[in-house]
Amino acid sequence: MKLDERHLIQLAAVVKTGGVTEGAALLGLVQPAVSRTLSMLERRVGEPLFVKGRRPLQPTPLGLSLAEHGLAMLAASRKASDLVESFKVGKSGVVRVGGTPFFMDALIARLCAEFQTSHPDVRIDQSYGYFADLRAALRADQIDLAICPIDILDEGSGLEFQQILPGRNVVACRVTHPLLLKRRPQPSHLLDYPWIAPPPGSPLLADLRALLLSLGATEIKIRYTGGSLMSVINYLKSADALTVMPHSVVFAQRKEKTITALPVTIPHPERALAILKRADAPRAPAVDQFAEFVRLGFQDLRHLIKRHEESVIWGL
Amino acid sequence: MKLDERHLIQLAAVVKTGGVTEGAALLGLVQPAVSRTLSMLERRVGEPLFVKGRRPLQPTPLGLSLAEHGLAMLAASRKASDLVESFKVGKSGVVRVGGTPFFMDALIARLCAEFQTSHPDVRIDQSYGYFADLRAALRADQIDLAICPIDILDEGSGLEFQQILPGRNVVACRVTHPLLLKRRPQPSHLLDYPWIAPPPGSPLLADLRALLLSLGATEIKIRYTGGSLMSVINYLKSADALTVMPHSVVFAQRKEKTITALPVTIPHPERALAILKRADAPRAPAVDQFAEFVRLGFQDLRHLIKRHEESVIWGL
DNA sequence: ATCCAGTATAACGCATCGTTATGAAGTTAG
DNA sequence: CTAACTTCATAACGATGCGTTATACTGGAT
């Protein structure tokens, strides 16, 4: 006995409202259509669904039971419609965002939480990676957005990107670090302290290498490595170690007053922190809304970060 | 955004099975039909439901969410179909059965339980009444079956009835009643004991009146009334009282060895215990199955009851 | 590079849907 | 008890969309 789902929904509407006319109105239909549907349904089922010659309409037990199932379908249909609506305006869906570990931990996680106060039904899947991985993941449609530093020269092939911050890296240390006491620290002093190596594969590590080698270090003295941002900060808090970090990460920690940056410039290619998307692929509206939210969030922070950089690094 | 429920079900089938062809097969359809449905759905929703250029087919988050709702509908549809099937063979539904109180309590309740060992999804709504009420209830479609004694002469108008037992009433008492010790009890002795009046409106009460008046009692000595069968039996157990009961009820209690019947014949019109149905109205299959179950149950009991009657009342 | 399985597209017949118009039945009020 | 009203059932019609077969296409495997 195969039953048309639409018929059951109409039955449910009629039983729920207690009348063919009202039931039809509930579904945006007209009475004769529903009336005919009920006749058909009754004929196909072969059993009466309503007791005849009674007004108001009274369903038989079978009619009532079938109507319950119809109601389940009606509810599911309504939910599906609502889902589509909210998806199309970016109020539901999934945002898969990948990015460089320190930056995600320090800045993006917080933004995710803020985003979801206005978009509670959007799920965010975060993952970590560096530019090459992220680009590949974007191309393979494993993530919707990447947030990472890119060399200004790189023109993404088929990738669209929006700059959100300058991508400057700095030398980070705890606020009580002895080097901060010197009026004019010599770059060579940097070699007197232990170093934390940023994650392998990161631009941070490359910059660290370049920096130390430029100072004449024949060999890099690494005392700690492998930890994510929280580990690195906790390590820094308890030792006079140094490491390389995006300036924005140091900025994000300013309120804690535990770490800061040395007034030292690391020579590295000009970079920008950017949001990368695939240019061609269609994106879920929630993805665009999230990207825009992030962009605006950093727009607000931009001058603060700029000021912080000037005061800390350049000592202005 | 109004979505066709059938489309969502097809989407669910495709996502569930992981392929258009298999999904179509699951629904008893053909691949191009489902393929077209998906295209339409995608166009109407305005968002991709599957990631393009991937095999095996991989749904987008939106597609997956919609498919879940479709799955709910598919499940409801399946359940509805099953419900109709089981209803049509009498394996589900509701049986509303009314009957005379003592007979229902003593014999029918047990049969209801037995019936449901083979028909667990059939609900039984029991109610009490006497012939006139029951007939009215049948006509008003408030009950599906009535089980009660009817005068053999009464030809039900528009009612179909099947006799299941002879409807003889007897004088009941406890097994230790003194009258049982007399070899040949005089009818007048009946007036020496207190009586329990059966429920008002019952044939039992009418028979009691007729019996006592025929014995010359100017006034009937009632000491207890108003109780249902369980009360009456418990009263009888504790006193040398007498009352009128259907013989079949006494029979049903034989195993308890607490009450029995006096070898006294009550003069009353010939009656039969019968199952009454409306002849015209369509009945749920479960109703017919239950009626048949009751009929067969009493067919098995008939000769036992007959033997019991002969031995107890006639002392054969 | 070729084959194969699975998917999209096309064209057609038909069931059924939704519509308006109208008749029938049940309910309520006087 | 009749009259008026409401509600449901039926009829006819145009149109949408379904399911079907046939066929072209695309991604993945050998």
Coordinates of C-alpha atoms (C1' of nucleotides) in Angstrom, one line a residue, chain A residues 7 29-30 32-33 36 40 44 55, chain C residues 16-21 25-27:
Chain A
H7 CA -2.1 13.1 0.7
L29 CA -4.9 25.2 -1.1
V30 CA -8.5 25.4 -2.0
P32 CA -12.2 21.1 -3.5
A33 CA -8.6 20.0 -4.0
R36 CA -10.8 15.2 -3.7
M40 CA -8.9 9.3 -3.3
R44 CA -7.0 3.7 -2.1
R55 CA -20.1 17.6 11.3
Chain C
dT16 C1' -3.0 14.1 -11.1
dC17 C1' -3.1 18.6 -9.4
dG18 C1' -5.3 23.1 -8.7
dT19 C1' -8.8 26.0 -10.4
dT20 C1' -13.9 27.7 -10.8
dA21 C1' -18.6 26.5 -10.8
dA25 C1' -25.9 17.6 3.0
dG26 C1' -25.8 19.1 7.7
dT27 C1' -26.4 22.8 11.2

